[in-house]
Amino acid sequence: MIYLVAGLLITFACYVLFLVSDKQRPKTQKSRWAKCAEHYQICRYLAFGVLAATLILLIQFTGRGVGSVSLFVFATPIIFILILSINDLKPKKTAQSK
């Protein structure tokens, strides 16, 4: 159960950090998440606070060494999946050689 909560918190924090990134902020201002783009600094602090709370949660549950490593073990595939699902991955058109 703790791992499920940790995974959801990491996903939330990574998604908020994506929304308020410099490249994504103009798109975020036009969406329903406009308040996040408006107060991007507060959202960044909130997301890093959520990551810190997740780290503390994992350390309390599993111990210092395993808890700190497990944050990165959980975060890596979540970030990869978020990148694949959010970005528009389209193949580039290549010039045909004759």
N, CA and C atoms as an extended XYZ file, in Angstrom:
294
Properties=species:S:1:pos:R:3:atomname:S:1:resname:S:1:resid:I:1 pbc="F F F"
N         0.826       -1.192        0.000 N   MET     1
C         0.000        0.000        0.000 CA  MET     1
C         0.872        1.258        0.000 C   MET     1
N         1.956        1.199        0.765 N   ILE     2
C         2.862        2.340        0.820 CA  ILE     2
C         3.484        2.589       -0.555 C   ILE     2
N         3.799        1.516       -1.252 N   TYR     3
C         4.418        1.667       -2.569 CA  TYR     3
C         3.443        2.263       -3.583 C   TYR     3
N         2.189        1.940       -3.471 N   LEU     4
C         1.171        2.521       -4.346 CA  LEU     4
C         1.033        4.024       -4.087 C   LEU     4
N         0.991        4.401       -2.825 N   VAL     5
C         0.908        5.817       -2.460 CA  VAL     5
C         2.157        6.552       -2.936 C   VAL     5
N         3.320        5.937       -2.746 N   ALA     6
C         4.569        6.559       -3.193 CA  ALA     6
C         4.574        6.730       -4.707 C   ALA     6
N         4.108        5.735       -5.427 N   GLY     7
C         4.048        5.841       -6.884 CA  GLY     7
C         3.113        6.945       -7.345 C   GLY     7
N         1.967        7.072       -6.695 N   LEU     8
C         1.021        8.138       -7.054 CA  LEU     8
C         1.584        9.524       -6.735 C   LEU     8
N         2.259        9.649       -5.600 N   LEU     9
C         2.857       10.937       -5.241 CA  LEU     9
C         3.977       11.323       -6.205 C   LEU     9
N         4.789       10.356       -6.594 N   ILE    10
C         5.860       10.629       -7.552 CA  ILE    10
C         5.270       11.030       -8.900 C   ILE    10
N         4.220       10.336       -9.328 N   THR    11
C         3.572       10.668      -10.596 CA  THR    11
C         3.002       12.082      -10.562 C   THR    11
N         2.343       12.435       -9.473 N   PHE    12
C         1.784       13.782       -9.327 CA  PHE    12
C         2.883       14.836       -9.386 C   PHE    12
N         3.965       14.624       -8.649 N   ALA    13
C         5.047       15.608       -8.610 CA  ALA    13
C         5.712       15.760       -9.975 C   ALA    13
N         5.948       14.667      -10.655 N   CYS    14
C         6.578       14.733      -11.979 CA  CYS    14
C         5.669       15.419      -12.989 C   CYS    14
N         4.372       15.164      -12.912 N   TYR    15
C         3.432       15.799      -13.836 CA  TYR    15
C         3.359       17.303      -13.587 C   TYR    15
N         3.360       17.711      -12.335 N   VAL    16
C         3.335       19.145      -12.023 CA  VAL    16
C         4.622       19.805      -12.496 C   VAL    16
N         5.762       19.142      -12.298 N   LEU    17
C         7.021       19.705      -12.783 CA  LEU    17
C         7.029       19.815      -14.305 C   LEU    17
N         6.403       18.866      -14.980 N   PHE    18
C         6.288       18.953      -16.439 CA  PHE    18
C         5.414       20.137      -16.842 C   PHE    18
N         4.304       20.332      -16.155 N   LEU    19
C         3.385       21.418      -16.508 CA  LEU    19
C         4.013       22.792      -16.361 C   LEU    19
N         4.879       22.965      -15.381 N   VAL    20
C         5.447       24.290      -15.124 CA  VAL    20
C         6.860       24.443      -15.684 C   VAL    20
N         7.287       23.504      -16.528 N   SER    21
C         8.597       23.649      -17.158 CA  SER    21
C         8.556       24.819      -18.137 C   SER    21
N         9.725       25.361      -18.456 N   ASP    22
C         9.786       26.553      -19.301 CA  ASP    22
C         9.212       26.315      -20.692 C   ASP    22
N         9.444       25.155      -21.258 N   LYS    23
C         8.929       24.871      -22.602 CA  LYS    23
C         7.423       24.620      -22.597 C   LYS    23
N         6.912       24.054      -21.524 N   GLN    24
C         5.505       23.663      -21.480 CA  GLN    24
C         4.606       24.776      -20.942 C   GLN    24
N         5.170       25.757      -20.262 N   ARG    25
C         4.355       26.780      -19.608 CA  ARG    25
C         3.412       27.531      -20.552 C   ARG    25
N         3.822       27.919      -21.772 N   PRO    26
C         2.848       28.585      -22.666 CA  PRO    26
C         1.649       27.700      -23.011 C   PRO    26
N         1.873       26.411      -23.189 N   LYS    27
C         0.760       25.495      -23.470 CA  LYS    27
C        -0.116       25.320      -22.236 C   LYS    27
N         0.511       25.319      -21.063 N   THR    28
C        -0.235       25.148      -19.819 CA  THR    28
C        -1.135       26.352      -19.558 C   THR    28
N        -0.689       27.542      -19.949 N   GLN    29
C        -1.493       28.744      -19.735 CA  GLN    29
C        -2.797       28.712      -20.518 C   GLN    29
N        -2.830       27.950      -21.602 N   LYS    30
C        -4.038       27.863      -22.420 CA  LYS    30
C        -4.929       26.702      -22.018 C   LYS    30
N        -4.514       25.911      -21.059 N   SER    31
C        -5.291       24.739      -20.658 CA  SER    31
C        -6.007       25.018      -19.338 C   SER    31
N        -6.620       23.980      -18.818 N   ARG    32
C        -7.331       24.147      -17.545 CA  ARG    32
C        -6.377       24.235      -16.357 C   ARG    32
N        -5.107       24.006      -16.588 N   TRP    33
C        -4.092       24.113      -15.542 CA  TRP    33
C        -3.435       25.494      -15.544 C   TRP    33
N        -4.146       26.524      -15.975 N   ALA    34
C        -3.578       27.864      -16.113 CA  ALA    34
C        -3.093       28.429      -14.779 C   ALA    34
N        -3.740       28.064      -13.692 N   LYS    35
C        -3.300       28.550      -12.375 CA  LYS    35
C        -1.913       28.027      -12.034 C   LYS    35
N        -1.604       26.808      -12.471 N   CYS    36
C        -0.261       26.260      -12.239 CA  CYS    36
C         0.786       27.071      -12.995 C   CYS    36
N         0.474       27.443      -14.227 N   ALA    37
C         1.416       28.232      -15.018 CA  ALA    37
C         1.548       29.643      -14.462 C   ALA    37
N         0.467       30.147      -13.908 N   GLU    38
C         0.479       31.490      -13.334 CA  GLU    38
C         1.351       31.546      -12.083 C   GLU    38
N         1.262       30.527      -11.265 N   HIS    39
C         2.030       30.447      -10.016 CA  HIS    39
C         3.027       29.301      -10.113 C   HIS    39
N         3.877       29.349      -11.133 N   TYR    40
C         4.763       28.222      -11.412 CA  TYR    40
C         5.799       27.994      -10.316 C   TYR    40
N         6.260       29.042       -9.667 N   GLN    41
C         7.274       28.874       -8.619 CA  GLN    41
C         6.686       28.128       -7.419 C   GLN    41
N         5.479       28.466       -7.041 N   ILE    42
C         4.817       27.778       -5.929 CA  ILE    42
C         4.583       26.316       -6.284 C   ILE    42
N         4.188       26.063       -7.527 N   CYS    43
C         3.951       24.675       -7.957 CA  CYS    43
C         5.238       23.869       -7.955 C   CYS    43
N         6.340       24.493       -8.319 N   ARG    44
C         7.629       23.782       -8.271 CA  ARG    44
C         7.981       23.414       -6.838 C   ARG    44
N         7.832       24.369       -5.927 N   TYR    45
C         8.119       24.077       -4.521 CA  TYR    45
C         7.197       22.987       -3.991 C   TYR    45
N         5.937       23.028       -4.394 N   LEU    46
C         4.981       22.007       -3.979 CA  LEU    46
C         5.402       20.634       -4.496 C   LEU    46
N         5.805       20.564       -5.755 N   ALA    47
C         6.207       19.281       -6.337 CA  ALA    47
C         7.459       18.735       -5.659 C   ALA    47
N         8.437       19.590       -5.408 N   PHE    48
C         9.641       19.121       -4.716 CA  PHE    48
C         9.328       18.746       -3.270 C   PHE    48
N         8.375       19.440       -2.655 N   GLY    49
C         7.937       19.063       -1.313 CA  GLY    49
C         7.261       17.704       -1.295 C   GLY    49
N         6.464       17.426       -2.325 N   VAL    50
C         5.819       16.113       -2.437 CA  VAL    50
C         6.874       15.029       -2.619 C   VAL    50
N         7.899       15.309       -3.429 N   LEU    51
C         8.981       14.333       -3.592 CA  LEU    51
C         9.732       14.110       -2.280 C   LEU    51
N         9.949       15.183       -1.519 N   ALA    52
C        10.610       15.041       -0.222 CA  ALA    52
C         9.738       14.253        0.750 C   ALA    52
N         8.432       14.505        0.735 N   ALA    53
C         7.522       13.748        1.601 CA  ALA    53
C         7.496       12.277        1.208 C   ALA    53
N         7.566       12.007       -0.091 N   THR    54
C         7.615       10.621       -0.554 CA  THR    54
C         8.894        9.948       -0.098 C   THR    54
N        10.001       10.676       -0.172 N   LEU    55
C        11.273       10.128        0.300 CA  LEU    55
C        11.210        9.812        1.787 C   LEU    55
N        10.637       10.706        2.566 N   ILE    56
C        10.502       10.472        4.008 CA  ILE    56
C         9.595        9.281        4.275 C   ILE    56
N         8.515        9.169        3.516 N   LEU    57
C         7.602        8.036        3.658 CA  LEU    57
C         8.315        6.715        3.371 C   LEU    57
N         9.080        6.681        2.300 N   LEU    58
C         9.801        5.454        1.955 CA  LEU    58
C        10.901        5.138        2.961 C   LEU    58
N        11.576        6.163        3.474 N   ILE    59
C        12.619        5.934        4.479 CA  ILE    59
C        12.006        5.402        5.766 C   ILE    59
N        10.860        5.943        6.170 N   GLN    60
C        10.203        5.459        7.387 CA  GLN    60
C         9.743        4.014        7.245 C   GLN    60
N         9.343        3.649        6.039 N   PHE    61
C         8.811        2.306        5.821 CA  PHE    61
C         9.910        1.270        5.633 C   PHE    61
N        10.984        1.630        4.923 N   THR    62
C        11.988        0.630        4.568 CA  THR    62
C        13.365        0.859        5.162 C   THR    62
N        13.646        2.012        5.689 N   GLY    63
C        14.979        2.297        6.213 CA  GLY    63
C        15.686        3.308        5.329 C   GLY    63
N        16.791        3.861        5.846 N   ARG    64
C        17.471        4.947        5.140 CA  ARG    64
C        18.041        4.541        3.793 C   ARG    64
N        18.814        3.506        3.773 N   GLY    65
C        19.482        3.111        2.532 CA  GLY    65
C        18.516        2.663        1.461 C   GLY    65
N        17.627        1.769        1.828 N   VAL    66
C        16.677        1.228        0.861 CA  VAL    66
C        15.651        2.288        0.465 C   VAL    66
N        15.232        3.122        1.393 N   GLY    67
C        14.226        4.142        1.100 CA  GLY    67
C        14.709        5.177        0.108 C   GLY    67
N        15.956        5.626        0.273 N   SER    68
C        16.474        6.635       -0.649 CA  SER    68
C        16.702        6.054       -2.039 C   SER    68
N        17.125        4.804       -2.099 N   VAL    69
C        17.319        4.166       -3.404 CA  VAL    69
C        15.972        3.847       -4.047 C   VAL    69
N        14.999        3.442       -3.242 N   SER    70
C        13.704        3.060       -3.808 CA  SER    70
C        12.970        4.255       -4.420 C   SER    70
N        13.235        5.474       -3.940 N   LEU    71
C        12.638        6.651       -4.577 CA  LEU    71
C        13.081        6.739       -6.028 C   LEU    71
N        14.367        6.551       -6.273 N   PHE    72
C        14.870        6.631       -7.641 CA  PHE    72
C        14.447        5.427       -8.470 C   PHE    72
N        14.326        4.275       -7.827 N   VAL    73
C        13.862        3.085       -8.538 CA  VAL    73
C        12.415        3.273       -8.981 C   VAL    73
N        11.584        3.866       -8.144 N   PHE    74
C        10.189        4.126       -8.511 CA  PHE    74
C        10.077        5.272       -9.509 C   PHE    74
N        10.889        6.303       -9.335 N   ALA    75
C        10.752        7.502      -10.164 CA  ALA    75
C        11.197        7.278      -11.605 C   ALA    75
N        12.193        6.444      -11.823 N   THR    76
C        12.730        6.270      -13.173 CA  THR    76
C        11.696        5.748      -14.171 C   THR    76
N        11.013        4.637      -13.919 N   PRO    77
C        10.022        4.194      -14.916 CA  PRO    77
C         8.808        5.116      -15.000 C   PRO    77
N         8.456        5.764      -13.894 N   ILE    78
C         7.316        6.684      -13.925 CA  ILE    78
C         7.623        7.874      -14.825 C   ILE    78
N         8.827        8.426      -14.700 N   ILE    79
C         9.219        9.549      -15.550 CA  ILE    79
C         9.272        9.115      -17.012 C   ILE    79
N         9.803        7.929      -17.270 N   PHE    80
C         9.879        7.420      -18.640 CA  PHE    80
C         8.486        7.257      -19.242 C   PHE    80
N         7.564        6.705      -18.488 N   ILE    81
C         6.197        6.516      -18.978 CA  ILE    81
C         5.509        7.863      -19.197 C   ILE    81
N         5.734        8.821      -18.297 N   LEU    82
C         5.154       10.157      -18.484 CA  LEU    82
C         5.693       10.825      -19.742 C   LEU    82
N         6.983       10.685      -19.984 N   ILE    83
C         7.574       11.279      -21.179 CA  ILE    83
C         6.960       10.671      -22.432 C   ILE    83
N         6.824        9.356      -22.445 N   LEU    84
C         6.257        8.696      -23.622 CA  LEU    84
C         4.784        9.032      -23.821 C   LEU    84
N         4.044        9.166      -22.741 N   SER    85
C         2.607        9.409      -22.880 CA  SER    85
C         2.273       10.873      -23.160 C   SER    85
N         3.075       11.799      -22.695 N   ILE    86
C         2.754       13.218      -22.839 CA  ILE    86
C         3.281       13.792      -24.149 C   ILE    86
N         4.502       13.458      -24.511 N   ASN    87
C         5.095       14.042      -25.713 CA  ASN    87
C         4.492       13.438      -26.972 C   ASN    87
N         4.389       14.269      -27.986 N   ASP    88
C         3.909       13.805      -29.284 CA  ASP    88
C         5.090       13.212      -30.039 C   ASP    88
N         5.161       11.912      -30.064 N   LEU    89
C         6.261       11.240      -30.738 CA  LEU    89
C         5.806       10.841      -32.134 C   LEU    89
N         6.277       11.584      -33.103 N   LYS    90
C         5.928       11.312      -34.491 CA  LYS    90
C         7.218       11.052      -35.256 C   LYS    90
N         7.191       10.116      -36.185 N   PRO    91
C         8.412        9.858      -36.955 CA  PRO    91
C         8.747       11.045      -37.856 C   PRO    91
N        10.037       11.303      -37.988 N   LYS    92
C        10.475       12.396      -38.846 CA  LYS    92
C        10.398       11.960      -40.299 C   LYS    92
N        10.033       12.894      -41.128 N   LYS    93
C        10.012       12.610      -42.556 CA  LYS    93
C        11.437       12.736      -43.079 C   LYS    93
N        11.907       11.692      -43.699 N   THR    94
C        13.264       11.712      -44.234 CA  THR    94
C        13.210       11.867      -45.743 C   THR    94
N        14.205       12.517      -46.260 N   ALA    95
C        14.286       12.693      -47.708 CA  ALA    95
C        14.686       11.367      -48.340 C   ALA    95
N        13.996       11.000      -49.377 N   GLN    96
C        14.301        9.743      -50.048 CA  GLN    96
C        15.459        9.956      -51.008 C   GLN    96
N        16.436        9.095      -50.895 N   SER    97
C        17.598        9.203      -51.781 CA  SER    97
C        17.342        8.449      -53.078 C   SER    97
N        17.825        9.005      -54.160 N   LYS    98
C        17.634        8.378      -55.472 CA  LYS    98
C        18.948        7.949      -56.051 C   LYS    98
